[in-house]
Coordinates of C-alpha atoms and ligand atoms in Angstrom, one line a residue:
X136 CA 29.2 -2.7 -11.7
X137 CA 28.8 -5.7 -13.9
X138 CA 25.3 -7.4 -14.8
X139 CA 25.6 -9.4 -11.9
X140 CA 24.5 -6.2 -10.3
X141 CA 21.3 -5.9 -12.3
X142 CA 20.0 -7.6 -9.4
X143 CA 16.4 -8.6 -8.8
X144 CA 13.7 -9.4 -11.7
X145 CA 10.5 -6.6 -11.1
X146 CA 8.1 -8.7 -8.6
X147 CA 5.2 -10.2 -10.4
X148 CA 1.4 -8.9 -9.7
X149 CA 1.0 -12.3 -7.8
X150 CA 4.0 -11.8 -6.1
X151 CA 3.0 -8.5 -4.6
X152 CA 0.0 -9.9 -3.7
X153 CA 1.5 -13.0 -1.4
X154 CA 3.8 -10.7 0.3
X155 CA 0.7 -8.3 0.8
X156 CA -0.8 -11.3 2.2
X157 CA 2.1 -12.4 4.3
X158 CA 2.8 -8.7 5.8
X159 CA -0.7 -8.8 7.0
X160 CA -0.5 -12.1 8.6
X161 CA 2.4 -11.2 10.4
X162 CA 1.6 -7.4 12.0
X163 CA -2.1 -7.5 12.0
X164 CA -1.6 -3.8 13.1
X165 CA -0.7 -3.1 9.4
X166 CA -3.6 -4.5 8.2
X167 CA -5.8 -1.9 6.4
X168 CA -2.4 0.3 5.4
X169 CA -1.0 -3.0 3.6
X170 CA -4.3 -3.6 2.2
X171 CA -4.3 -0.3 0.2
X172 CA -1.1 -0.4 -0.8
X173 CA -1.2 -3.5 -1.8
X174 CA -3.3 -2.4 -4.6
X175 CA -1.6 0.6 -5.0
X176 CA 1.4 -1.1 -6.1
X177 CA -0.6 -3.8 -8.0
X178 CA -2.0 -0.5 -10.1
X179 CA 1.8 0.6 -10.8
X180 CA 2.8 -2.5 -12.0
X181 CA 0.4 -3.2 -14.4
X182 CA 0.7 0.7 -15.7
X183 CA 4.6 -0.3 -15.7
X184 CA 3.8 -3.4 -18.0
X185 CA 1.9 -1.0 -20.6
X186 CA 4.0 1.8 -20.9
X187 CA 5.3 3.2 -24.2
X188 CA 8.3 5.2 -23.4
X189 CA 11.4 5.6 -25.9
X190 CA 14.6 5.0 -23.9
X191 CA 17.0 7.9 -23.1
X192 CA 20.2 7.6 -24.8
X193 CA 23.8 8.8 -23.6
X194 CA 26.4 9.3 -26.6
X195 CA 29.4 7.5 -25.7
X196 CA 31.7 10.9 -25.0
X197 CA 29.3 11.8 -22.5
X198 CA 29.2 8.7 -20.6
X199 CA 32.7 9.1 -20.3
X200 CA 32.7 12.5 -18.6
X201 CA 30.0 11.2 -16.4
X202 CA 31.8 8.3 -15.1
X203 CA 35.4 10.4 -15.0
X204 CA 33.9 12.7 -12.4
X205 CA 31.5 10.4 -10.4
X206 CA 28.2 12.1 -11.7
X207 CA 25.2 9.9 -12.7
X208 CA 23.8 9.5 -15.7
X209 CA 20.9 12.3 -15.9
X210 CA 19.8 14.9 -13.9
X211 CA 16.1 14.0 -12.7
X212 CA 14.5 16.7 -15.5
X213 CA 15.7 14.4 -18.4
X214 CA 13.1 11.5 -17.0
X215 CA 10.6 10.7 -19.9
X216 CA 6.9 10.0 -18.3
X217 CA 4.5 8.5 -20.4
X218 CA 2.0 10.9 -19.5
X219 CA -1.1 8.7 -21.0
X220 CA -0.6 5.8 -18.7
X221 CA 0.6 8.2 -16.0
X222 CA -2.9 9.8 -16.2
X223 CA -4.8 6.7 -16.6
X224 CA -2.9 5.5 -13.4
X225 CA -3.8 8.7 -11.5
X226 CA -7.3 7.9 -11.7
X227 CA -7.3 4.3 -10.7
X228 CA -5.1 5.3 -7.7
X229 CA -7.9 8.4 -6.4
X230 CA -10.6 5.7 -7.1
X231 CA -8.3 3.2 -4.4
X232 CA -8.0 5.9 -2.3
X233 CA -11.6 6.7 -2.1
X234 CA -12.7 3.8 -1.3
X235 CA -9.8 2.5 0.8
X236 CA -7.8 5.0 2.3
X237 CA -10.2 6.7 4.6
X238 CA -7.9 10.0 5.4
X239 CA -7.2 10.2 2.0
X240 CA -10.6 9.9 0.4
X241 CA -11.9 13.3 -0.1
X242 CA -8.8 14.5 -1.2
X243 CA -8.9 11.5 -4.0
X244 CA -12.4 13.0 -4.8
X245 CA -11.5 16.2 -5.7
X246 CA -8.6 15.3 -7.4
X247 CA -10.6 13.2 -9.6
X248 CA -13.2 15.8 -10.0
X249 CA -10.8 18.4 -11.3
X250 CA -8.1 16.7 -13.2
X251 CA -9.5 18.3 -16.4
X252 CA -7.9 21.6 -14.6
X253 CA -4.2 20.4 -13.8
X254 CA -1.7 20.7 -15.8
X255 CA 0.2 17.4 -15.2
X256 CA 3.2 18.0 -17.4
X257 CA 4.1 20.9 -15.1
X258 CA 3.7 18.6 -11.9
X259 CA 5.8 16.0 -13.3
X260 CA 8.4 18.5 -14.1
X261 CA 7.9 20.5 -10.8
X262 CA 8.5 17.1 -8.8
X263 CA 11.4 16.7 -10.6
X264 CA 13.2 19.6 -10.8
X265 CA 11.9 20.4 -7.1
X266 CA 10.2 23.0 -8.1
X267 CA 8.0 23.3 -5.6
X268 CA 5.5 26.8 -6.8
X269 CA 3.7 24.8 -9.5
X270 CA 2.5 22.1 -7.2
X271 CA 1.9 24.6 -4.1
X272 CA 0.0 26.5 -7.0
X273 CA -1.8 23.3 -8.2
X274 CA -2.7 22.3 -4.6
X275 CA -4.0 25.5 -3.5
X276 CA -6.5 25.5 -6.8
X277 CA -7.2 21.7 -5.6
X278 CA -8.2 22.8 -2.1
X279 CA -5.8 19.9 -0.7
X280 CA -2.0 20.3 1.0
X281 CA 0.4 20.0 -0.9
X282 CA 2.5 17.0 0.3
X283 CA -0.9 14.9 -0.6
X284 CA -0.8 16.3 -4.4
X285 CA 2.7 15.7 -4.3
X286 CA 2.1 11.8 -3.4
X287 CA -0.7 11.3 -5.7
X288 CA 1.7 12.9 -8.7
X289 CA 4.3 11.0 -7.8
X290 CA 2.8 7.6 -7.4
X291 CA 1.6 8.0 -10.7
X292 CA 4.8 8.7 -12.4
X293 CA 6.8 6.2 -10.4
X294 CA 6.6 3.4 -13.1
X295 CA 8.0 5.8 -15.7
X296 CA 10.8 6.5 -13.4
X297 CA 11.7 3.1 -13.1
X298 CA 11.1 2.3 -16.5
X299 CA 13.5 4.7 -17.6
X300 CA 16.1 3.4 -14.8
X301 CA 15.8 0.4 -16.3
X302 CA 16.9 1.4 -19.6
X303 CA 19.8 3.5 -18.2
X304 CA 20.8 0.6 -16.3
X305 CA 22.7 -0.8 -19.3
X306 CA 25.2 2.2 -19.4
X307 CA 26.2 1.1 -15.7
X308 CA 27.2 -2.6 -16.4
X309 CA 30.8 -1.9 -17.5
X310 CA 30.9 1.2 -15.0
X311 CA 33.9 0.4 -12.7
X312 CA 32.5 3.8 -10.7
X313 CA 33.2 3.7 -7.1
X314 CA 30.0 2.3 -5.5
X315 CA 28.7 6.0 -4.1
X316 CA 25.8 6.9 -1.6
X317 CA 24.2 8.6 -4.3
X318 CA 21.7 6.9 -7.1
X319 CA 24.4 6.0 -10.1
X320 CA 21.3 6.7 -12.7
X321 CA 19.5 10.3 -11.2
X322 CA 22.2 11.5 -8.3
X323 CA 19.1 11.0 -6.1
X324 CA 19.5 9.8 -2.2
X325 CA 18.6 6.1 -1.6
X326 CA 15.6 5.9 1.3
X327 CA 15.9 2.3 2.5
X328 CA 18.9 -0.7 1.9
X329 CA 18.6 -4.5 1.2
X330 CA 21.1 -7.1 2.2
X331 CA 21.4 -9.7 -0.7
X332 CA 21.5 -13.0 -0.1
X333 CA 25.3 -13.0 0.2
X334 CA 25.1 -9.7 2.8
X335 CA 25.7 -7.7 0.3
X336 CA 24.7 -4.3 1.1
X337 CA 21.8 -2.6 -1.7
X338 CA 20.6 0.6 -1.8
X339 CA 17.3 1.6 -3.4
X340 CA 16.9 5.3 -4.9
X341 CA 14.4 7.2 -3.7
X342 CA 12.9 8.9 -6.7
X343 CA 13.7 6.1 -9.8
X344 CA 13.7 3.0 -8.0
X345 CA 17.4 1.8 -9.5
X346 CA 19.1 -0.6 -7.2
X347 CA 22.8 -0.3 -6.5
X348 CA 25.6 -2.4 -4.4
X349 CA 27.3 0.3 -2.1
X350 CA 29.8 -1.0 0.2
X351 CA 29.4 -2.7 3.4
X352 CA 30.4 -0.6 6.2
X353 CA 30.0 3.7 6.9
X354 CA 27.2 5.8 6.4
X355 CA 26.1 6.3 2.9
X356 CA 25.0 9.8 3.0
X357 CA 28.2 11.5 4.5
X358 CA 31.1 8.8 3.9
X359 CA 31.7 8.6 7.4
X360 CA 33.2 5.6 8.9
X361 CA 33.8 6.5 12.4
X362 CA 32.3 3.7 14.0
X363 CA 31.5 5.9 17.4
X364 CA 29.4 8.1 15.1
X365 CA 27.4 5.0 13.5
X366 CA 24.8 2.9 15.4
X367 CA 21.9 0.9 14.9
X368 CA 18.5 -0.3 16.5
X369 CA 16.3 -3.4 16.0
X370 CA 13.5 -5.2 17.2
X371 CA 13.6 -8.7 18.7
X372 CA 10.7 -9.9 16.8
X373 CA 11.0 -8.5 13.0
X374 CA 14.6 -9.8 12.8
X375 CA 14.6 -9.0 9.1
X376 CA 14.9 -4.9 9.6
X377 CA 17.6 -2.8 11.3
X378 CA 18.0 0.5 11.3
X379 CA 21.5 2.6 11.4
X380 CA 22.1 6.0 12.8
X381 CA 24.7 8.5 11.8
X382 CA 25.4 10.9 14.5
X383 CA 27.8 12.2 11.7
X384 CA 25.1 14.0 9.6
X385 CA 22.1 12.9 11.6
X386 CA 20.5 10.6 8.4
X387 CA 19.0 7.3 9.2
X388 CA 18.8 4.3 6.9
X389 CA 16.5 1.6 7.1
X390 CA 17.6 -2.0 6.0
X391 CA 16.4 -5.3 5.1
X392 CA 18.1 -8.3 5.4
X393 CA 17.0 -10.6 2.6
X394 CA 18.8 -13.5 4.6
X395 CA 16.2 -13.7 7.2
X396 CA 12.4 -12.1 5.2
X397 CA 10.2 -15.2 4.8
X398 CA 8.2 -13.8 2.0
X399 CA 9.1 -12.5 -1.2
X400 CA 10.8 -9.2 -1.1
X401 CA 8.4 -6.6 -2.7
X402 CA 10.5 -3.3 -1.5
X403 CA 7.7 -1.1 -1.4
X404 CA 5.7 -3.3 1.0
X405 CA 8.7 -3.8 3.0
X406 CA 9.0 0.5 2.9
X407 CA 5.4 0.4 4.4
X408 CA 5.6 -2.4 6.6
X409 CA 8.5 -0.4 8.6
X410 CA 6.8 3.0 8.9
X411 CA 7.0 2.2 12.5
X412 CA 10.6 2.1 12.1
X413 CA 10.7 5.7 10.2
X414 CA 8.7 7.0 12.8
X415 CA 11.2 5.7 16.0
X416 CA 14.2 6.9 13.9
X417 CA 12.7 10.0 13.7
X418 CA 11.2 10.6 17.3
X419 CA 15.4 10.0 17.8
X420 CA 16.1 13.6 15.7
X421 CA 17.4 11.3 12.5
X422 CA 16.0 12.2 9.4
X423 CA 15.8 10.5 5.5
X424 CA 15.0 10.8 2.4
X425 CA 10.8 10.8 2.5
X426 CA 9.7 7.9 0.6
X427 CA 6.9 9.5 -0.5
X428 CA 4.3 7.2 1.4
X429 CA 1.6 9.2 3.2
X430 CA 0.0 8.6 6.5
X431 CA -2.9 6.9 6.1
Ligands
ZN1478 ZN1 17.6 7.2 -9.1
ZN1479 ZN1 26.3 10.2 8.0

């Protein structure tokens, strides 16, 4: 990787907004869902833009031994969240999802009446290490299911994640790793590609956010490139998105080709706007990496 790699600046608040805009123009159908998570993402950004957070440093002998054996740079437990504007963050998205999200609403309300009881340390940890018993714990004391604890925790620590990619992302730039299917900063799977302006294939890590050029052809999550094993589906009208099957290991991968969107590329809009894509892939038997979005 070279810094030719550290590839897109972080879409501005105004910038998410147009492309909000834009999405909703073009698939009415998407209307309300864009709307909330429009401001959603608004929220993370301007928690990203405050946060205090010390980067995470990697002495130079272990960087070495990282990139000698192909592992990234940190396992997800070594993430630093800055649990102030984490917290601060959690509150403004319950209040959005009150008031916006109608299937998530009551769930936002008691999250926001008993956040004096969690413990949000633990749930950071527990979503990174998958521990899975705090949160089931936590959600079962919150009267809520678990995967919509897990969402709101998440969504709230998501812009320390990528703050801390960011960081890390300087280690990589004289990396000469072999581009891998796995994120180069946490080891984490990617849950949706970009093609770069010069087709360039980009995949986006599910858990930090880090962006990483993989190469073109083969399916990322099982190396296979037995081109009777790999297919894809699109639709006539949104141009911009395919999505490719591997009857290898059964994953799919969602991608967006930068070449032909209209609108500035926010990714997480784009993730939302193609939930009907995640949902045909599925109703196929493929599975992905959740992005973390719930239902609305
Ligand atoms: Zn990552
Ligand atoms: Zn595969």
């Amino acid at each position: 990787m070279n810094l030719n790699d550290m590839i897109r600046p972080e879409p501005s608040i105004e910038d998410i907004d147009q492309a909000a805009r834009l999405i909703q123009k073009a698939r009415p159908s998407y209307g309300p869902i864009i709307e909330f998570y429009g401001q959603v993402f608004i929220a993370q950004e301007k928690s990203r833009q405050a946060l205090e957070l010390d980067p995470i440093l990697i002495d130079s002998e272990l960087l070495k031994l990282k990139f000698d054996n192909g592992m990234p740079l940190i396992d997800p437990s070594q993430f630093r969240i800055d649990r102030i504007r984490a917290e601060s963050l959690l509150k403004t998205l319950c209040s959005l999802a009150s008031n916006h999200a109608p299937k998530l609403a009551s769930h936002a309300r008691k999250l926001q009446a008993g956040l004096d009881r969690l413990d949000l340390d633990l749930l950071f940890q527990g979503i990174l290490e998958n521990r899975e018993t705090a949160i089931e714990k936590a959600a079962l004391d919150m009267n809520m299911p678990v995967h919509v604890l897990m969402f709101f925790v998440f969504l709230s620590m998501a812009p320390s994640l990528q703050t801390c990619a960011s960081q890390l992302a300087v280690y990589l730039k004289d990396s000469s790793e072999p581009k891998k299917g796995y994120c180069p900063v946490c080891g984490s799977h990617p849950n949706a590609a970009f093609l770069d302006p010069e087709g360039k294939r980009v995949l986006m890590c599910s858990l930090c956010a880090h962006e990483w050029h993989t190469r073109r052809m083969g399916c990322v999550f099982c190396d296979s490139n037995d081109t009777r094993l790999q297919h894809y589906f699109f639709n006539e009208e949104e141009k911009e998105y395919r999505v490719y099957l591997c009857d290898n290991c059964q994953n799919y991968l969602k991608v967006i080709d930068l070449r032909v969107l209209n609108r500035t590329f926010v990714p997480r809009l784009e993730q939302i706007a193609t939930l009907h894509l995640d949902m045909k892939a599925r109703e196929k038997g493929y599975k992905n990496a959740l992005p973390g979005f719930h239902d609305l």
